[in-house]
PDB file of C-alpha atoms in Angstrom:
ATOM      1  CA  MET A   1     -26.454   6.148  58.646  1.00 50.00           C
ATOM      2  CA  GLU A   2     -26.429   5.669  62.423  1.00 52.00           C
ATOM      3  CA  ARG A   3     -26.731   8.521  64.913  1.00 52.00           C
ATOM      4  CA  ASN A   4     -24.032   8.015  67.524  1.00 54.00           C
ATOM      5  CA  TYR A   5     -23.790  11.208  69.543  1.00 54.00           C
ATOM      6  CA  VAL A   6     -25.327  12.537  72.711  1.00 50.00           C
ATOM      7  CA  MET A   7     -26.724  16.000  72.285  1.00 60.00           C
ATOM      8  CA  THR A   8     -30.054  17.533  73.133  1.00 72.00           C
ATOM      9  CA  ILE A   9     -31.280  19.902  70.473  1.00 80.00           C
ATOM     10  CA  LYS A  10     -34.124  22.338  70.803  1.00 87.00           C
ATOM     11  CA  TYR A  11     -34.640  22.865  67.097  1.00 93.00           C
ATOM     12  CA  PRO A  12     -35.382  26.440  66.048  1.00 96.00           C
ATOM     13  CA  THR A  13     -38.717  26.961  64.335  1.00 96.00           C
ATOM     14  CA  PRO A  14     -38.825  27.476  60.568  1.00 97.00           C
ATOM     15  CA  GLU A  15     -39.613  31.133  61.272  1.00 97.00           C
ATOM     16  CA  GLN A  16     -36.490  31.470  63.436  1.00 97.00           C
ATOM     17  CA  PHE A  17     -34.344  30.006  60.640  1.00 97.00           C
ATOM     18  CA  MET A  18     -35.969  32.367  58.143  1.00 97.00           C
ATOM     19  CA  ALA A  19     -35.397  35.329  60.480  1.00 97.00           C
ATOM     20  CA  ALA A  20     -31.657  34.538  60.392  1.00 97.00           C
ATOM     21  CA  LEU A  21     -31.558  34.765  56.590  1.00 97.00           C
ATOM     22  CA  GLY A  22     -30.035  38.053  55.501  1.00 95.00           C
ATOM     23  CA  LYS A  23     -28.423  38.598  58.900  1.00 96.00           C
ATOM     24  CA  THR A  24     -24.717  38.694  59.665  1.00 93.00           C
ATOM     25  CA  HIS A  25     -22.957  35.744  61.245  1.00 93.00           C
ATOM     26  CA  ASP A  26     -22.656  37.683  64.524  1.00 94.00           C
ATOM     27  CA  SER A  27     -26.293  38.886  64.661  1.00 96.00           C
ATOM     28  CA  PRO A  28     -28.621  37.821  67.498  1.00 97.00           C
ATOM     29  CA  GLU A  29     -30.779  35.843  65.019  1.00 97.00           C
ATOM     30  CA  VAL A  30     -27.877  33.783  63.673  1.00 96.00           C
ATOM     31  CA  LYS A  31     -26.340  33.358  67.124  1.00 96.00           C
ATOM     32  CA  PHE A  32     -29.686  31.984  68.361  1.00 96.00           C
ATOM     33  CA  VAL A  33     -29.784  29.382  65.548  1.00 96.00           C
ATOM     34  CA  PHE A  34     -26.132  28.474  66.103  1.00 94.00           C
ATOM     35  CA  GLU A  35     -26.578  28.021  69.840  1.00 93.00           C
ATOM     36  CA  ALA A  36     -29.710  25.893  69.411  1.00 93.00           C
ATOM     37  CA  MET A  37     -28.004  23.667  66.825  1.00 92.00           C
ATOM     38  CA  GLY A  38     -24.667  23.415  68.654  1.00 91.00           C
ATOM     39  CA  VAL A  39     -22.721  25.365  65.998  1.00 92.00           C
ATOM     40  CA  THR A  40     -20.094  28.076  66.422  1.00 91.00           C
ATOM     41  CA  TRP A  41     -18.728  30.447  63.780  1.00 89.00           C
ATOM     42  CA  SER A  42     -15.396  28.599  63.944  1.00 88.00           C
ATOM     43  CA  ASP A  43     -17.260  25.477  62.670  1.00 89.00           C
ATOM     44  CA  VAL A  44     -18.210  27.338  59.477  1.00 89.00           C
ATOM     45  CA  LYS A  45     -15.553  26.786  56.794  1.00 85.00           C
ATOM     46  CA  LYS A  46     -14.434  28.440  53.582  1.00 78.00           C
ATOM     47  CA  PHE A  47     -15.971  26.832  50.545  1.00 73.00           C
ATOM     48  CA  SER A  48     -12.934  25.496  48.714  1.00 68.00           C
ATOM     49  CA  LYS A  49     -10.732  28.439  47.717  1.00 68.00           C
ATOM     50  CA  ASP A  50     -13.722  30.768  47.483  1.00 64.00           C
ATOM     51  CA  LEU A  51     -13.066  33.837  49.653  1.00 67.00           C
ATOM     52  CA  GLU A  52     -16.641  35.005  49.676  1.00 84.00           C
ATOM     53  CA  THR A  53     -18.510  31.832  50.680  1.00 88.00           C
ATOM     54  CA  ARG A  54     -18.583  29.985  54.014  1.00 90.00           C
ATOM     55  CA  ILE A  55     -20.511  26.773  54.638  1.00 91.00           C
ATOM     56  CA  TYR A  56     -21.505  24.549  57.527  1.00 92.00           C
ATOM     57  CA  GLN A  57     -22.988  21.090  57.067  1.00 93.00           C
ATOM     58  CA  SER A  58     -23.949  18.503  59.652  1.00 92.00           C
ATOM     59  CA  ASN A  59     -24.516  15.141  57.989  1.00 91.00           C
ATOM     60  CA  GLU A  60     -25.368  13.680  61.400  1.00 91.00           C
ATOM     61  CA  LEU A  61     -28.199  16.163  62.014  1.00 92.00           C
ATOM     62  CA  GLY A  62     -29.292  16.659  58.403  1.00 94.00           C
ATOM     63  CA  PHE A  63     -28.870  20.420  57.979  1.00 95.00           C
ATOM     64  CA  GLY A  64     -26.501  23.028  56.606  1.00 95.00           C
ATOM     65  CA  PHE A  65     -26.038  26.781  56.185  1.00 95.00           C
ATOM     66  CA  THR A  66     -24.367  28.999  53.607  1.00 94.00           C
ATOM     67  CA  PHE A  67     -22.942  32.461  54.255  1.00 94.00           C
ATOM     68  CA  GLU A  68     -21.800  34.951  51.631  1.00 90.00           C
ATOM     69  CA  ASP A  69     -19.614  38.002  52.118  1.00 87.00           C
ATOM     70  CA  GLU A  70     -21.903  41.036  52.284  1.00 86.00           C
ATOM     71  CA  GLY A  71     -19.793  42.719  49.602  1.00 81.00           C
ATOM     72  CA  LYS A  72     -20.822  39.987  47.146  1.00 80.00           C
ATOM     73  CA  ILE A  73     -24.509  40.187  48.036  1.00 81.00           C
ATOM     74  CA  TYR A  74     -24.896  43.955  48.162  1.00 78.00           C
ATOM     75  CA  GLU A  75     -22.052  44.948  45.777  1.00 73.00           C
ATOM     76  CA  LYS A  76     -20.477  47.337  48.282  1.00 75.00           C
ATOM     77  CA  PRO A  77     -17.840  49.643  46.803  1.00 76.00           C
ATOM     78  CA  TYR A  78     -14.437  49.639  48.476  1.00 78.00           C
ATOM     79  CA  HIS A  79     -15.162  46.369  50.254  1.00 71.00           C
ATOM     80  CA  ASP A  80     -12.515  43.647  50.344  1.00 73.00           C
ATOM     81  CA  ILE A  81     -14.307  40.403  49.511  1.00 72.00           C
ATOM     82  CA  GLY A  82     -13.526  37.772  52.112  1.00 70.00           C
ATOM     83  CA  ASP A  83     -13.256  40.177  55.042  1.00 76.00           C
ATOM     84  CA  GLY A  84     -16.928  39.850  55.989  1.00 80.00           C
ATOM     85  CA  PRO A  85     -19.229  40.303  57.613  1.00 88.00           C
ATOM     86  CA  PHE A  86     -20.865  37.195  56.240  1.00 91.00           C
ATOM     87  CA  ILE A  87     -24.605  37.034  55.574  1.00 93.00           C
ATOM     88  CA  MET A  88     -26.666  33.841  55.977  1.00 95.00           C
ATOM     89  CA  THR A  89     -28.061  33.125  52.515  1.00 95.00           C
ATOM     90  CA  ASP A  90     -29.608  29.692  52.906  1.00 96.00           C
ATOM     91  CA  CYS A  91     -30.575  26.961  55.358  1.00 97.00           C
ATOM     92  CA  ALA A  92     -30.868  23.443  53.914  1.00 96.00           C
ATOM     93  CA  PHE A  93     -32.593  20.497  55.575  1.00 97.00           C
ATOM     94  CA  TRP A  94     -31.995  16.993  54.233  1.00 95.00           C
ATOM     95  CA  GLY A  95     -34.592  14.291  53.937  1.00 93.00           C
ATOM     96  CA  PHE A  96     -34.158  11.123  51.939  1.00 89.00           C
ATOM     97  CA  ASN A  97     -30.630  10.633  50.614  1.00 84.00           C
ATOM     98  CA  ASP A  98     -27.666   8.335  51.147  1.00 83.00           C
ATOM     99  CA  GLU A  99     -25.230  10.889  52.564  1.00 86.00           C
ATOM    100  CA  THR A 100     -26.969  12.445  55.577  1.00 90.00           C
ATOM    101  CA  GLU A 101     -29.389  11.691  58.352  1.00 92.00           C
ATOM    102  CA  VAL A 102     -32.911  13.046  58.029  1.00 94.00           C
ATOM    103  CA  TYR A 103     -33.405  16.451  59.660  1.00 95.00           C
ATOM    104  CA  LEU A 104     -35.705  15.954  62.670  1.00 94.00           C
ATOM    105  CA  GLY A 105     -36.851  19.539  63.274  1.00 95.00           C
ATOM    106  CA  SER A 106     -40.037  21.046  61.883  1.00 95.00           C
ATOM    107  CA  LEU A 107     -40.262  22.482  58.386  1.00 97.00           C
ATOM    108  CA  PHE A 108     -42.289  25.419  57.066  1.00 97.00           C
ATOM    109  CA  LYS A 109     -46.064  24.833  57.076  1.00 96.00           C
ATOM    110  CA  ASP A 110     -45.405  21.425  58.650  1.00 95.00           C
ATOM    111  CA  LEU A 111     -43.983  20.005  55.416  1.00 95.00           C
ATOM    112  CA  GLN A 112     -42.849  16.395  55.628  1.00 95.00           C
ATOM    113  CA  PHE A 113     -40.019  14.780  53.671  1.00 95.00           C
ATOM    114  CA  SER A 114     -42.443  11.961  52.814  1.00 94.00           C
ATOM    115  CA  GLU A 115     -44.859  14.305  51.018  1.00 91.00           C
ATOM    116  CA  SER A 116     -45.397  14.419  47.287  1.00 90.00           C
ATOM    117  CA  LEU A 117     -45.512  17.589  45.223  1.00 89.00           C
ATOM    118  CA  LYS A 118     -49.313  17.529  45.530  1.00 91.00           C
ATOM    119  CA  GLY A 119     -49.035  17.314  49.318  1.00 93.00           C
ATOM    120  CA  ALA A 120     -46.615  20.237  49.393  1.00 93.00           C
ATOM    121  CA  GLU A 121     -48.900  22.270  47.125  1.00 94.00           C
ATOM    122  CA  LYS A 122     -51.822  21.694  49.502  1.00 95.00           C
ATOM    123  CA  LYS A 123     -49.758  23.378  52.239  1.00 96.00           C
ATOM    124  CA  LEU A 124     -47.848  25.970  50.200  1.00 95.00           C
ATOM    125  CA  GLY A 125     -50.069  26.607  47.199  1.00 95.00           C
ATOM    126  CA  PRO A 126     -48.806  26.069  43.668  1.00 94.00           C
ATOM    127  CA  ALA A 127     -45.087  26.533  43.102  1.00 92.00           C
ATOM    128  CA  THR A 128     -44.365  30.112  42.060  1.00 92.00           C
ATOM    129  CA  GLN A 129     -41.594  28.946  39.735  1.00 88.00           C
ATOM    130  CA  PHE A 130     -40.459  25.717  38.102  1.00 84.00           C
ATOM    131  CA  ARG A 131     -36.963  25.306  36.637  1.00 81.00           C
ATOM    132  CA  GLU A 132     -36.756  22.346  34.280  1.00 75.00           C
ATOM    133  CA  GLY A 133     -33.626  20.256  34.915  1.00 70.00           C
ATOM    134  CA  ALA A 134     -32.624  22.131  38.071  1.00 65.00           C
ATOM    135  CA  THR A 135     -31.442  20.296  41.187  1.00 64.00           C
ATOM    136  CA  ARG A 136     -34.178  22.032  43.183  1.00 68.00           C
ATOM    137  CA  PRO A 137     -36.789  22.704  40.508  1.00 84.00           C
ATOM    138  CA  TYR A 138     -39.832  23.664  42.607  1.00 89.00           C
ATOM    139  CA  ILE A 139     -39.733  27.149  44.107  1.00 93.00           C
ATOM    140  CA  TRP A 140     -42.182  28.941  46.371  1.00 96.00           C
ATOM    141  CA  LYS A 141     -41.855  32.619  47.252  1.00 95.00           C
ATOM    142  CA  ILE A 142     -42.693  32.758  50.964  1.00 95.00           C
ATOM    143  CA  ASN A 143     -42.377  36.533  51.310  1.00 95.00           C
ATOM    144  CA  ASP A 144     -40.250  39.380  49.897  1.00 94.00           C
ATOM    145  CA  LYS A 145     -37.202  38.037  51.729  1.00 95.00           C
ATOM    146  CA  VAL A 146     -37.464  34.220  51.515  1.00 96.00           C
ATOM    147  CA  ARG A 147     -38.052  31.580  48.882  1.00 95.00           C
ATOM    148  CA  LEU A 148     -38.317  27.856  49.544  1.00 96.00           C
ATOM    149  CA  THR A 149     -37.166  25.065  47.243  1.00 94.00           C
ATOM    150  CA  ILE A 150     -37.831  21.335  47.377  1.00 93.00           C
ATOM    151  CA  HIS A 151     -36.069  18.583  45.488  1.00 89.00           C
ATOM    152  CA  TRP A 152     -37.755  15.214  45.046  1.00 87.00           C
ATOM    153  CA  PRO A 153     -35.314  12.580  43.763  1.00 84.00           C
ATOM    154  CA  LYS A 154     -38.225  10.117  44.018  1.00 83.00           C
ATOM    155  CA  PRO A 155     -41.979  10.709  44.370  1.00 81.00           C
ATOM    156  CA  ASP A 156     -42.973  11.047  48.036  1.00 85.00           C
ATOM    157  CA  LYS A 157     -39.319  11.244  49.144  1.00 88.00           C
ATOM    158  CA  ALA A 158     -38.029  14.810  49.337  1.00 90.00           C
ATOM    159  CA  GLY A 159     -34.240  14.961  49.299  1.00 91.00           C
ATOM    160  CA  VAL A 160     -33.797  18.518  50.531  1.00 93.00           C
ATOM    161  CA  VAL A 161     -35.898  21.503  51.599  1.00 95.00           C
ATOM    162  CA  THR A 162     -34.046  24.811  51.468  1.00 96.00           C
ATOM    163  CA  TYR A 163     -34.926  28.329  52.654  1.00 97.00           C
ATOM    164  CA  TRP A 164     -33.124  30.946  50.524  1.00 96.00           C
ATOM    165  CA  LEU A 165     -32.536  34.636  51.027  1.00 95.00           C
ATOM    166  CA  ILE A 166     -33.917  36.629  48.113  1.00 93.00           C
ATOM    167  CA  THR A 167     -31.017  38.947  47.325  1.00 83.00           C
ATOM    168  CA  PRO A 168     -31.000  42.136  45.237  1.00 70.00           C
ATOM    169  CA  ALA A 169     -29.483  40.214  42.302  1.00 57.00           C
ATOM    170  CA  MET A 170     -32.405  37.733  42.192  1.00 47.00           C
TER     171      MET A 170
END
């Protein structure tokens, strides 16, 4: 895939992305990430016919975000699902795959898409959870708010690194 755009990006740090998790789409933390990455809320689209989920994906820059209606996350009574506000629930960064460019910003603990599981474990410690057969089977709990997953479609070629909000239902 060829990058054919002119845009200067000052990539947010992994900590700035993680700080945006759990925040509303109009919060200062999310607005900071959006501005740095050249995204606006109007770029974020409904996920199919799903009223509660909004997504943004940039194949050219190798990243994406998911937002969920706060009523879905926190089970708010008397809340009309789909009216928002919408909470950032994950930030995904693509490495080796055929559909997107490789994300060029830094990853947590200086992870590299070319690292093996052993290399990731040297930086992150052993995975806190493994889900056999899952798309993103290796999970690390970073703190009480964030977990990180990595998918390796091939050894030493991570396909995606994702930061996830740990929600009350998890």
